[in-house]
Coordinates of C-alpha atoms in Angstrom, one line a residue:
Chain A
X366 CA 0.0 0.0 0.0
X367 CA 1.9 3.1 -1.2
X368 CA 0.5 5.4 1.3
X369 CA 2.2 3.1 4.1
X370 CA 5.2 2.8 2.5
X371 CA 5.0 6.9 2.5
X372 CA 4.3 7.1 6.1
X373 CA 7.6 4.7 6.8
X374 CA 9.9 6.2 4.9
X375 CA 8.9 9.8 6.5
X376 CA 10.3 9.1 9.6
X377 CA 13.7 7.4 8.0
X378 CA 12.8 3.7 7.8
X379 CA 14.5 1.7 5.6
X380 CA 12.0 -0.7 3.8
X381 CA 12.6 -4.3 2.7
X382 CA 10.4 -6.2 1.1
X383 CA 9.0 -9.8 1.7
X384 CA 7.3 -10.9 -1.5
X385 CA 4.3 -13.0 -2.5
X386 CA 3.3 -16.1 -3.6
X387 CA -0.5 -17.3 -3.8
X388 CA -0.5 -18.2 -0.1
X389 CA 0.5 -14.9 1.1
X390 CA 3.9 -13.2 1.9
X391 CA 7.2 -16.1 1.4
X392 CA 7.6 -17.1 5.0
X393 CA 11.2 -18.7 4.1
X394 CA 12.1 -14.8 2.6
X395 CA 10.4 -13.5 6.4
X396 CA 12.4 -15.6 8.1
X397 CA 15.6 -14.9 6.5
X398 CA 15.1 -11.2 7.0
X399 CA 14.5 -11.5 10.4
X400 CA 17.6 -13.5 11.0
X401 CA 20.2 -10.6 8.9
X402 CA 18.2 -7.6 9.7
X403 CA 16.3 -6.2 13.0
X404 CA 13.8 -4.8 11.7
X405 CA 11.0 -2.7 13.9
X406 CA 7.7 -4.4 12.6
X407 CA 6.7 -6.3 10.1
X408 CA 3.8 -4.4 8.0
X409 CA 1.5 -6.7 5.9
X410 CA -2.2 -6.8 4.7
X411 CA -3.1 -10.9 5.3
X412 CA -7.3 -10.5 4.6
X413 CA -7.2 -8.9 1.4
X414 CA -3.9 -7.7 0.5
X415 CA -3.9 -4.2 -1.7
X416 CA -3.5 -4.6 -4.7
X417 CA -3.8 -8.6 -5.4
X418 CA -7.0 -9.0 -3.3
X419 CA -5.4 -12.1 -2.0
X420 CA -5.1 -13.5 1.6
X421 CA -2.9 -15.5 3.5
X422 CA -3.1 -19.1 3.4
X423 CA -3.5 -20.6 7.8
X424 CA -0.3 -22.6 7.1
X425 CA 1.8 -19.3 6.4
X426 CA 0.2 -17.3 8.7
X427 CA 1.5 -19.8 11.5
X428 CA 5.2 -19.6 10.1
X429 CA 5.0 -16.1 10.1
X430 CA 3.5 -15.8 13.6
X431 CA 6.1 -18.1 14.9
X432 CA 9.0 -16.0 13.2
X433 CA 7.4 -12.9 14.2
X434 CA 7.1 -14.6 17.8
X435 CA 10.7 -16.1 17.8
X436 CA 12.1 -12.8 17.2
X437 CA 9.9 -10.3 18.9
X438 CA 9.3 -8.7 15.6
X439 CA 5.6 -6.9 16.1
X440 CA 3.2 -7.3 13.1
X441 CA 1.4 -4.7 12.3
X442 CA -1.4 -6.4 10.3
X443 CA -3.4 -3.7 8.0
X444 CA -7.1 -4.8 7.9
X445 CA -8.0 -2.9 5.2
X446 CA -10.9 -4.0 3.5
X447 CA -10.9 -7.5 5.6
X448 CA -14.3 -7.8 5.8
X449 CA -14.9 -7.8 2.0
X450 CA -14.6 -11.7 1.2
X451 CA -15.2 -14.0 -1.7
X452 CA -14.9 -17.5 0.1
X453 CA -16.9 -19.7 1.5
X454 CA -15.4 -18.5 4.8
X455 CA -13.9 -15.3 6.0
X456 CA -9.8 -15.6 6.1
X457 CA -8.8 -15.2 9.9
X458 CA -7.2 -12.0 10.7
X459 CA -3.6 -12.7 12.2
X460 CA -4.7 -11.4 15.1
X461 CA -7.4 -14.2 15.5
X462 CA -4.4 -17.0 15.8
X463 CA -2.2 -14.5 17.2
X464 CA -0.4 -17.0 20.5
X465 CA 2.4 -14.7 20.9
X466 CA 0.9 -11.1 21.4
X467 CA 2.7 -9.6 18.3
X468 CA 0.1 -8.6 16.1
X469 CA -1.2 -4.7 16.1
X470 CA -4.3 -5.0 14.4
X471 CA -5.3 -1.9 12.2
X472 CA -9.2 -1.6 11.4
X473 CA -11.0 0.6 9.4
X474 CA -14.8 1.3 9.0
X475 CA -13.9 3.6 5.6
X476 CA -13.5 1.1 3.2
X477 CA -17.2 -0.9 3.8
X478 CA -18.8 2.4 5.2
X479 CA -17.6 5.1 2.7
X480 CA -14.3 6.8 1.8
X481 CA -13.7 10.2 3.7
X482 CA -15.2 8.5 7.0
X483 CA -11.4 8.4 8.6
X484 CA -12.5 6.3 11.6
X485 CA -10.7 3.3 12.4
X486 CA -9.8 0.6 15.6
X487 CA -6.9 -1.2 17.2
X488 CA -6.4 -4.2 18.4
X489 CA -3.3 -5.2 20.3
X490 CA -1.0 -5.6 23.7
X491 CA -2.5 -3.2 26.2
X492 CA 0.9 -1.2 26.9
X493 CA 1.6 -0.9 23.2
X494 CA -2.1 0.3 22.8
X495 CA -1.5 2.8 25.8
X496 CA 1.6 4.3 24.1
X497 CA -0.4 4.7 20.9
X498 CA -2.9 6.4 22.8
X499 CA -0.2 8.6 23.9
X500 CA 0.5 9.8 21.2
X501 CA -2.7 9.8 19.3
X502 CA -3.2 13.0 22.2
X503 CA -0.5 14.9 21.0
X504 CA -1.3 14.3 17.5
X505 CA -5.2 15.5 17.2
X506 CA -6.0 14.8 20.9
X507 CA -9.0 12.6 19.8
X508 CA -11.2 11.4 16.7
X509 CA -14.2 13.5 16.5
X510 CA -16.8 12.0 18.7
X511 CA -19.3 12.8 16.5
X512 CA -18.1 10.4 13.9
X513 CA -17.7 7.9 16.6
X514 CA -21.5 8.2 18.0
X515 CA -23.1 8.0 14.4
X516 CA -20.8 5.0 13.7
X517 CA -21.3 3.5 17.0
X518 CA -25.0 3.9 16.8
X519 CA -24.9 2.7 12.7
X520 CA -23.3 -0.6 14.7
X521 CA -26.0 -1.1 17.6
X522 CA -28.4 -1.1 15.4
X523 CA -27.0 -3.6 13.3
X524 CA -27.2 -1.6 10.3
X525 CA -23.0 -2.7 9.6
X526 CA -24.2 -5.8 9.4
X527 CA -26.9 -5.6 7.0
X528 CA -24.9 -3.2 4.7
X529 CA -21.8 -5.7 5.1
X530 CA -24.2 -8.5 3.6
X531 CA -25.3 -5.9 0.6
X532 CA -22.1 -4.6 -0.1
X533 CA -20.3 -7.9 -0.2
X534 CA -22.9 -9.8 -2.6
X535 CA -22.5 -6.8 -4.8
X536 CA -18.8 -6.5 -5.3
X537 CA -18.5 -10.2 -5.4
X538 CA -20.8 -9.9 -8.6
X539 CA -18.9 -6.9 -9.9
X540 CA -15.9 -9.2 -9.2
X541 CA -17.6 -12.5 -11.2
X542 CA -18.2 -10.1 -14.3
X543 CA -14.5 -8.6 -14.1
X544 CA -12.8 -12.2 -13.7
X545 CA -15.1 -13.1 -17.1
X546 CA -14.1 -10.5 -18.4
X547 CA -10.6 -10.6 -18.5
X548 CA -11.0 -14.3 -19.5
X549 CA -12.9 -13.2 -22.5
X550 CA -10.9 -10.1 -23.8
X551 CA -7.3 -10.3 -22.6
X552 CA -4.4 -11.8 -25.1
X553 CA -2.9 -14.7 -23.7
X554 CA 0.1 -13.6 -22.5
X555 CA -1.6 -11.2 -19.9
X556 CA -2.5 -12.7 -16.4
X557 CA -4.2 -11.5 -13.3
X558 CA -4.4 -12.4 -9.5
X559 CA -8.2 -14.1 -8.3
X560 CA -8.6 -11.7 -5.6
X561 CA -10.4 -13.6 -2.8
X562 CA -10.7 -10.2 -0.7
X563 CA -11.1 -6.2 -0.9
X564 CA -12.2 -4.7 -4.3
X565 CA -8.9 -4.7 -6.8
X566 CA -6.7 -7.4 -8.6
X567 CA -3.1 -6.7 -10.5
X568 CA -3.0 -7.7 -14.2
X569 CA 0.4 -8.3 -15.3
X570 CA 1.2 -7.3 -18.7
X571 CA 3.2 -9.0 -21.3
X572 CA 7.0 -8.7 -21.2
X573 CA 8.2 -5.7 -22.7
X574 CA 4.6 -3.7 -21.7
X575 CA 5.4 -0.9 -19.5
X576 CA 1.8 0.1 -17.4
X577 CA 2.6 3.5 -16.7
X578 CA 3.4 4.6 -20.7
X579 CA 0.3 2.2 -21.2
X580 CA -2.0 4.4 -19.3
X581 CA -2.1 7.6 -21.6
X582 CA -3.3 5.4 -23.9
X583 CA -5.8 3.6 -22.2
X584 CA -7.4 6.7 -21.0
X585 CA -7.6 7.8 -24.9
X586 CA -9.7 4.7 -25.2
X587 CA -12.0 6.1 -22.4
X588 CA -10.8 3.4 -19.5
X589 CA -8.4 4.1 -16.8
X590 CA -6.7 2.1 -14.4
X591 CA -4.1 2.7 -11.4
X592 CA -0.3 1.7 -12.5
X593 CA 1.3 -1.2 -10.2
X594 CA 4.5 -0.1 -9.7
X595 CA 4.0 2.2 -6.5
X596 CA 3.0 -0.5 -4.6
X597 CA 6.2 -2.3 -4.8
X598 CA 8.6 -1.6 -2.4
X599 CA 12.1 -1.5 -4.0
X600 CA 11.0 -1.0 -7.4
X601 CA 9.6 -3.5 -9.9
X602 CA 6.3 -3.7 -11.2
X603 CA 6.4 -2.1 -14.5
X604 CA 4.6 -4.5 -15.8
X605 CA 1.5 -4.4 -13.5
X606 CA -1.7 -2.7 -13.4
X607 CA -4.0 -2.6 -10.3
X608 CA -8.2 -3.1 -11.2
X609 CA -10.9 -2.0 -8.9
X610 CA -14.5 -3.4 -9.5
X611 CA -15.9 -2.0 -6.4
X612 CA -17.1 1.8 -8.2
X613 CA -17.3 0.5 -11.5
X614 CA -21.1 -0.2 -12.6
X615 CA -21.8 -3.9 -13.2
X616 CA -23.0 -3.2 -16.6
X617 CA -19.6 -1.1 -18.1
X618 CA -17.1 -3.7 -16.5
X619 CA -16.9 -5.6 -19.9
X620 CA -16.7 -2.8 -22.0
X621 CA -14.1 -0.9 -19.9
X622 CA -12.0 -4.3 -20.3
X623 CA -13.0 -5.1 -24.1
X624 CA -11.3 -1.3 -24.2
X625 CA -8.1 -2.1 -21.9
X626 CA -7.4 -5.3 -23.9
X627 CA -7.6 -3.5 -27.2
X628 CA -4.7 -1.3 -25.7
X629 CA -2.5 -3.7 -24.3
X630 CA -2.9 -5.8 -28.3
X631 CA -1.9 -2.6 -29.8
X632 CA 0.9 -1.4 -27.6
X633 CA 2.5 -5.4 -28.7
X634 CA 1.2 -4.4 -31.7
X635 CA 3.4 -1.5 -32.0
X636 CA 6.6 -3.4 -29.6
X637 CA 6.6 -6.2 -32.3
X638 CA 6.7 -3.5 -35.3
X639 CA 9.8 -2.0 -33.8
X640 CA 11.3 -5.1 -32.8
X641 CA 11.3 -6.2 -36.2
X642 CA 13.0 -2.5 -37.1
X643 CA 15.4 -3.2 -34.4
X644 CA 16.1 -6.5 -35.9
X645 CA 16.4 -5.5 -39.6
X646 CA 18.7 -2.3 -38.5
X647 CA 21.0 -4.2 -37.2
X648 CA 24.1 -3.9 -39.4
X649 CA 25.5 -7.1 -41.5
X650 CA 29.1 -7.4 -41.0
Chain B
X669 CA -3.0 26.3 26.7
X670 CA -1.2 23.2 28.6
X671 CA -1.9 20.6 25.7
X672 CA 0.2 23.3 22.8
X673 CA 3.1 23.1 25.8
X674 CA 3.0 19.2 25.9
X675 CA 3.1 19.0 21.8
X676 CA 6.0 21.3 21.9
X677 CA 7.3 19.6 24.4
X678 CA 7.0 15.9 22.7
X679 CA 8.9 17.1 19.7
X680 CA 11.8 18.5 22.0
X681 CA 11.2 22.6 22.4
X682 CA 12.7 24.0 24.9
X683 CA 10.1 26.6 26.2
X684 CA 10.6 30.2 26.8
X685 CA 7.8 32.1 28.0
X686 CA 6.6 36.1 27.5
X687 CA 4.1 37.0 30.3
X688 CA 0.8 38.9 29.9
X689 CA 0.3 42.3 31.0
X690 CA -3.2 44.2 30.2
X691 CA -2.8 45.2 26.8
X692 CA -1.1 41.6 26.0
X693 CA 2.0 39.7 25.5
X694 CA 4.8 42.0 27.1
X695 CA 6.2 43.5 23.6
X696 CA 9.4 44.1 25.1
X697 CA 10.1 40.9 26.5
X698 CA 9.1 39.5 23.1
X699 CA 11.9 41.5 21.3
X700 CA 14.6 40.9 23.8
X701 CA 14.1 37.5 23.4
X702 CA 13.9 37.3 19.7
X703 CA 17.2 39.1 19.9
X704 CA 19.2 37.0 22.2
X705 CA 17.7 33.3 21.2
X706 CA 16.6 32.4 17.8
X707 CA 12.9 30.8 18.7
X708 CA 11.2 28.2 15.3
X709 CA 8.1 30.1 15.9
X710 CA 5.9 32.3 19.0
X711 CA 2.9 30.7 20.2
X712 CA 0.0 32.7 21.5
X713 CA -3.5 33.0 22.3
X714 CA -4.1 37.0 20.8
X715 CA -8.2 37.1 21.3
X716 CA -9.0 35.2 24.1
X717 CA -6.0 34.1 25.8
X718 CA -7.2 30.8 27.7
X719 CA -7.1 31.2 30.8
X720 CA -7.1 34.6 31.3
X721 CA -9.6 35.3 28.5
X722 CA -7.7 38.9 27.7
X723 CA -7.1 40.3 24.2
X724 CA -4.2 41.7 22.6
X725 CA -4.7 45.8 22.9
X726 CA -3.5 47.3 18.9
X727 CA -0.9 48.7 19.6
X728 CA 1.2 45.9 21.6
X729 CA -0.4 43.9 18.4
X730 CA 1.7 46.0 15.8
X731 CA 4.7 45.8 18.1
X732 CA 4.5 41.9 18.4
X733 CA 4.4 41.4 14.5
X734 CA 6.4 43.7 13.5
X735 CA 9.4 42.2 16.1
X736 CA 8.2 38.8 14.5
X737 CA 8.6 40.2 11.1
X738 CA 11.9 41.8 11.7
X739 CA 13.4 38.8 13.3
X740 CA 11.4 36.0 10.1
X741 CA 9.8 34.4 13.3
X742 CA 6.1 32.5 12.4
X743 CA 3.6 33.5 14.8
X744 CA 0.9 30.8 15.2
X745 CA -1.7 32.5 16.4
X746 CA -4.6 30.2 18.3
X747 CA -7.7 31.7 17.3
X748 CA -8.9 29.3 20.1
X749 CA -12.4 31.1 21.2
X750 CA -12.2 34.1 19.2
X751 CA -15.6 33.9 17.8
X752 CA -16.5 34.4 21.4
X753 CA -16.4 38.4 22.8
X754 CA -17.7 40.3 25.2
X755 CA -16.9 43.9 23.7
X756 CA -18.3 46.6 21.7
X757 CA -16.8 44.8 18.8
X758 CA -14.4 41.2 18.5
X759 CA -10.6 41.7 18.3
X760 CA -9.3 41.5 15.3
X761 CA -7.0 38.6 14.8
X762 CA -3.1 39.5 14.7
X763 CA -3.5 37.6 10.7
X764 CA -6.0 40.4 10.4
X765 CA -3.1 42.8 10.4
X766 CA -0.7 40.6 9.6
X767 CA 1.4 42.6 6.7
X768 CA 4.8 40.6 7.0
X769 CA 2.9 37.7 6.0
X770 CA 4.6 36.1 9.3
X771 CA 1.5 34.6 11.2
X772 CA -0.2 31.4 10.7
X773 CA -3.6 31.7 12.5
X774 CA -5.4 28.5 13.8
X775 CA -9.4 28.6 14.0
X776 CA -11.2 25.6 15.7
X777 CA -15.1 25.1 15.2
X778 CA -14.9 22.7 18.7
X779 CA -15.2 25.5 21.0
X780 CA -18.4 27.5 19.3
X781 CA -20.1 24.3 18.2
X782 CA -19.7 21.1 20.8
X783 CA -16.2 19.9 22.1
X784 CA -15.3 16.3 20.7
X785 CA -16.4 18.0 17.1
X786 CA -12.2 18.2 16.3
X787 CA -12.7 20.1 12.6
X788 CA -10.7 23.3 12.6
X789 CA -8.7 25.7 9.8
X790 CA -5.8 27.2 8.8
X791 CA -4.9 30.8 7.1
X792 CA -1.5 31.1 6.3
X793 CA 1.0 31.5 3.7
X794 CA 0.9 29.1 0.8
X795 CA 4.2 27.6 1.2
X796 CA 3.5 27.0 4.6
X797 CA 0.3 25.3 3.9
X798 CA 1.5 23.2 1.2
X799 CA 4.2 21.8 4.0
X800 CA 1.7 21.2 6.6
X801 CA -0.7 19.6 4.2
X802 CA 1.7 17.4 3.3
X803 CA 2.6 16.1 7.0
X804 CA -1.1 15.9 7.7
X805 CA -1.1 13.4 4.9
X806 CA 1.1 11.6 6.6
X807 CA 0.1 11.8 9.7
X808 CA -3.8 11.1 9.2
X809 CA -4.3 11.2 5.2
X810 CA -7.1 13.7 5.8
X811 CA -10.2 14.8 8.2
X812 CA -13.3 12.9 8.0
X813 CA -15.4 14.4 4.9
X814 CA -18.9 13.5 6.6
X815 CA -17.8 16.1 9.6
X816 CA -16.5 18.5 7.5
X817 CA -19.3 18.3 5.0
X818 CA -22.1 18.4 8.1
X819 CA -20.0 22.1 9.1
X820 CA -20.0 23.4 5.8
X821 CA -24.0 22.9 5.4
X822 CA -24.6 24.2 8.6
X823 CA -22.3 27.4 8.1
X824 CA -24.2 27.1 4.4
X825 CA -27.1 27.6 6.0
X826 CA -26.3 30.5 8.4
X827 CA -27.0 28.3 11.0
X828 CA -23.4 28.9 12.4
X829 CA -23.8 32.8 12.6
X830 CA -27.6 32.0 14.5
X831 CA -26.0 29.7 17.1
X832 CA -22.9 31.9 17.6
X833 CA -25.0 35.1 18.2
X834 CA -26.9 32.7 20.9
X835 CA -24.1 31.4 22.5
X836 CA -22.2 34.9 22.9
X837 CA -26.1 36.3 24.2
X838 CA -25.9 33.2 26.7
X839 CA -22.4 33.4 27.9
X840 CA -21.6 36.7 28.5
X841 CA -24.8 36.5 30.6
X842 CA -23.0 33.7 32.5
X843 CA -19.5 35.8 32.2
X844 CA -21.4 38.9 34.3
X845 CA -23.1 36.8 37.0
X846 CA -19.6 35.3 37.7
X847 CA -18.1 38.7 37.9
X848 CA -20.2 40.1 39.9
X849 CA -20.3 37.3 42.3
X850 CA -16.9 37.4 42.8
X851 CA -16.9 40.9 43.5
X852 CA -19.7 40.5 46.0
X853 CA -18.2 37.4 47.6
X854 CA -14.5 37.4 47.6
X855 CA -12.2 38.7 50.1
X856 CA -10.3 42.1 49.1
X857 CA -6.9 40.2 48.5
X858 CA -8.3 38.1 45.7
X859 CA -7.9 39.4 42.4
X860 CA -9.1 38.1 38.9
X861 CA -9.0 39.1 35.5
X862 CA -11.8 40.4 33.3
X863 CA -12.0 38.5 30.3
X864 CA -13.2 40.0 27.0
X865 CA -13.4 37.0 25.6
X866 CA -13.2 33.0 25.5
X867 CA -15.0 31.2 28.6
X868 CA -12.7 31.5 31.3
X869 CA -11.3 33.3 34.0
X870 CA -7.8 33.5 36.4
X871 CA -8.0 34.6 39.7
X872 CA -5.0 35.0 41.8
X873 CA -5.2 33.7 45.5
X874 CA -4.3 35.7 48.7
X875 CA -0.4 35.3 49.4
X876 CA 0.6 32.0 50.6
X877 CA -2.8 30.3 49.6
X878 CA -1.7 27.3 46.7
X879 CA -4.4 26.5 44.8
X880 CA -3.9 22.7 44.0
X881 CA -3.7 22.9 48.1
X882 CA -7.4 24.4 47.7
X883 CA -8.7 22.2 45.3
X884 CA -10.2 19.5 47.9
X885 CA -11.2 21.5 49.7
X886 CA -13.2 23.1 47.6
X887 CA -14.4 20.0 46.3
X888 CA -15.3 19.1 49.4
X889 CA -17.8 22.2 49.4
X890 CA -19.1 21.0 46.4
X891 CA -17.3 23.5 43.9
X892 CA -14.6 22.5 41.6
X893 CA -12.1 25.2 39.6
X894 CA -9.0 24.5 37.5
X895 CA -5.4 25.1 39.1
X896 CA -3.6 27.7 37.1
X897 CA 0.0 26.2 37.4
X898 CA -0.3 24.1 34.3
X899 CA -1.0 27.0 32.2
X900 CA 2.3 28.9 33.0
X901 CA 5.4 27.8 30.9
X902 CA 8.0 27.7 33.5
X903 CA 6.4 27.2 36.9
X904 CA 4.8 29.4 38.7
X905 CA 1.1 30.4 38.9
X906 CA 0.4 28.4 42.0
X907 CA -1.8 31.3 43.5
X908 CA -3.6 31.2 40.3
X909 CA -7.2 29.1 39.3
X910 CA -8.9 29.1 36.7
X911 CA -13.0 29.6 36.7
X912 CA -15.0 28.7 33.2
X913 CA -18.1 30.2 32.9
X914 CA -19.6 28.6 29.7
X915 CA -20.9 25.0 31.0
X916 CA -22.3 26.2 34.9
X917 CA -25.9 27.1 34.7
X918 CA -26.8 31.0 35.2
X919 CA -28.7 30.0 38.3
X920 CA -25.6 28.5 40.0
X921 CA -22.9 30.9 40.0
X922 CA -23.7 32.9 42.5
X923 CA -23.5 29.8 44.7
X924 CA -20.6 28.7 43.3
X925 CA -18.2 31.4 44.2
X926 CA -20.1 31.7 47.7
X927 CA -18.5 28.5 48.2
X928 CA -15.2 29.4 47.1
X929 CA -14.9 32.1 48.4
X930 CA -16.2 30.0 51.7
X931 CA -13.1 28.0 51.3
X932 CA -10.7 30.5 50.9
X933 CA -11.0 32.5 53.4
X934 CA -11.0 29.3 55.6
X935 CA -7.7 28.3 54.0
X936 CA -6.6 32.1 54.6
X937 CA -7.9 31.6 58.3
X938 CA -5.9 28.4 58.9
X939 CA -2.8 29.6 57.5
X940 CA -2.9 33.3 59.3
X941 CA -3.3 30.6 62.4
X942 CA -0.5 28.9 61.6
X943 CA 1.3 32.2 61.3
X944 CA 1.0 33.2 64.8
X945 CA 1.9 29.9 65.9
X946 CA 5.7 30.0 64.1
X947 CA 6.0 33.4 65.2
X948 CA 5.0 32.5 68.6
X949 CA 7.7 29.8 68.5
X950 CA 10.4 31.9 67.3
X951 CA 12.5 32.2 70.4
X952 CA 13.6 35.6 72.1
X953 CA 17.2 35.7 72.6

């Protein structure tokens, strides 16, 4: 999430990365880090991670609660949009299987109540919590307890709940008709993650397809989409292009990816044309 | 305003502190310490210096920015409770005036609307703004839209300037009972000032009489103050308590300060006693 990585860097912190694979952050790579490196906390997104919608797998979630554990290393596990699923079953926050007390638990009501909401919750060890409260005073002293009554009330009433249930059947449709539609349009060589969380997935585009010159293009065609690259930590991700489904009507999904795949078959359109110039410029000696 | 110490404090300031006469800030302190210390920025309360609830007089105004302006020093001005006055007509703010483009002025809507609101403003110079936008970013991303959407309808509306008007009808209502009840019930050595604005008071104990000292007692009579001390910079104001005037009901002022003044003079009776005990143990040689 590029805003976190932001916020880390800001006050000096040197950022290494642990990548994925389809079960969720490579606990050998965690482990290895933690054994070269001491690094403060360990920042991750296990219930729908931003921008491949995926979620950790319970095997790799124990590895890296042991590591975390073995080596004091807090997690601070970024909710984000966890309660946004596509299962059969919700994934398990960290904090759920949590033995060791080192998972900080970040919540957030904005992403399945609305955006500009800014209200949020905590879970973790009391006298981390108590520091954080600390200095949540002499940042804005408090969260506006107006914003906490109306949510608070919106909860009692179970009206969260109900607007959960709503919100979650109609992004998982959104989500059916995006998957089908990549399927459908997209040239062979482009892939894309089967998010099982949240409301975005990354495409990656074919080798020698750069997202961010791609874009420009795209946006001629009358479809947009959010480059991948800022969301890897140490460079990388050219290639990738992050998709949200959850503000796109049902019914222009298709056509906004019958337009995207037109783009990415004629920038390889054009990258074959000048790799044949290339090629036939090359001098005969 | 103890909370704007701590914050200063948290981030490593060393404090230096310019006291209050009638017109203000002492101008003269202000420039000598400009000249021998180089201070990031002057903090102060201009129209209705909490706890005091004086206002800057025009003249030490001009003398204060212009010092500020000579010397490149920000003044961040706490607008605090300006919106609340007690006059002919409000103070102007010192931004009002501002020509060196030195002051950055802080508004709050918490104090004229309900506490726990926490939606505020800035006017400052653009480069300044642009900096401070960008660590609020980072530090919260933003403040809640719904809040700040909800303020903006009901300033919209002219609801703000209706309520205002109300409260300022209401409160100096409350701000002459209180006066006028300590002038009726207090001995002739306390002292207090007359604010012109804000919701609060100082009084200055008889010599010898601490007010944190005073506090249970006074509690114990059913009437409960603020201590001063944590609103001076570098200790002091132990004599000094702080009376607000905005959340007691008209009806029980009066009985309030009858109380107070109760227990003051029995603290002033106690220690006079004591008094005549030491010097009745001093021995004659």
């Amino acid at each position: 999430y590029p805003r976190a990585m932001q916020v880390f860097r800001s006050f000096g912190a040197q950022l290494l990365s642990v990548p994925w694979d389809a079960t969720g952050p490579r606990a050998e790579v965690f482990e290895r880090l933690l054994e070269r490196h001491t690094p403060k906390l360990f920042y991750c997104q296990p219930s729908a991670h931003n921008p491949t919608g995926l979620a950790v797998a319970p095997e790799t979630a124990r590895r890296l609660l042991d590591a975390a554990a073995r080596h004091q290393v807090p997690i601070v596990e970024d909710g984000f949009d966890g309660s946004l699923f596509y299962g059969a079953a919700p994934t398990l926050p960290l904090k759920a299987v949590d033995r060791g007390g080192v998972v900080i638990y970040i919540g957030t009501f904005s992403k399945i109540l609305f955006p500009g909401l800014r209200l949020g919750w905590l879970v973790g060890p009391p006298p981390i919590l108590e520091r954080l409260q600390a200095a949540k005073q002499l940042a804005d002293l408090h969260t506006s307890a107006l914003i906490q009554a109306a949510v608070h009330r919106f909860c009692e009433r179970k009206l969260l709940d109900r607007h959960a249930t709503r919100v979650a059947t109609e992004y998982a449709r959104r989500r059916a008709l995006l998957l089908t539609a990549l399927r459908r349009r997209m040239p062979s060589e482009v892939t894309w993650t089967e998010p099982q969380g949240g409301f975005s997935l990354l495409v990656t585009l074919p080798s020698g397809v750069d997202a961010g010159a791609l874009l420009p293009q795209a946006i001629e065609r009358g479809v947009a989409f959010a480059p991948g690259a800022p969301f890897f930590v140490d460079g990388g991700g050219q290639r990738t292009l992050r998709l949200s489904f959850s503000s796109v009507a049902a019914n222009r999904i298709d056509e906004g990816i019958r337009r995207l795949a037109e783009t990415i078959k004629a920038a390889r359109g054009r990258l074959r044309g000048r790799e044949r110039v290339e090629r036939g410029a090359v001098p005969v000696v």
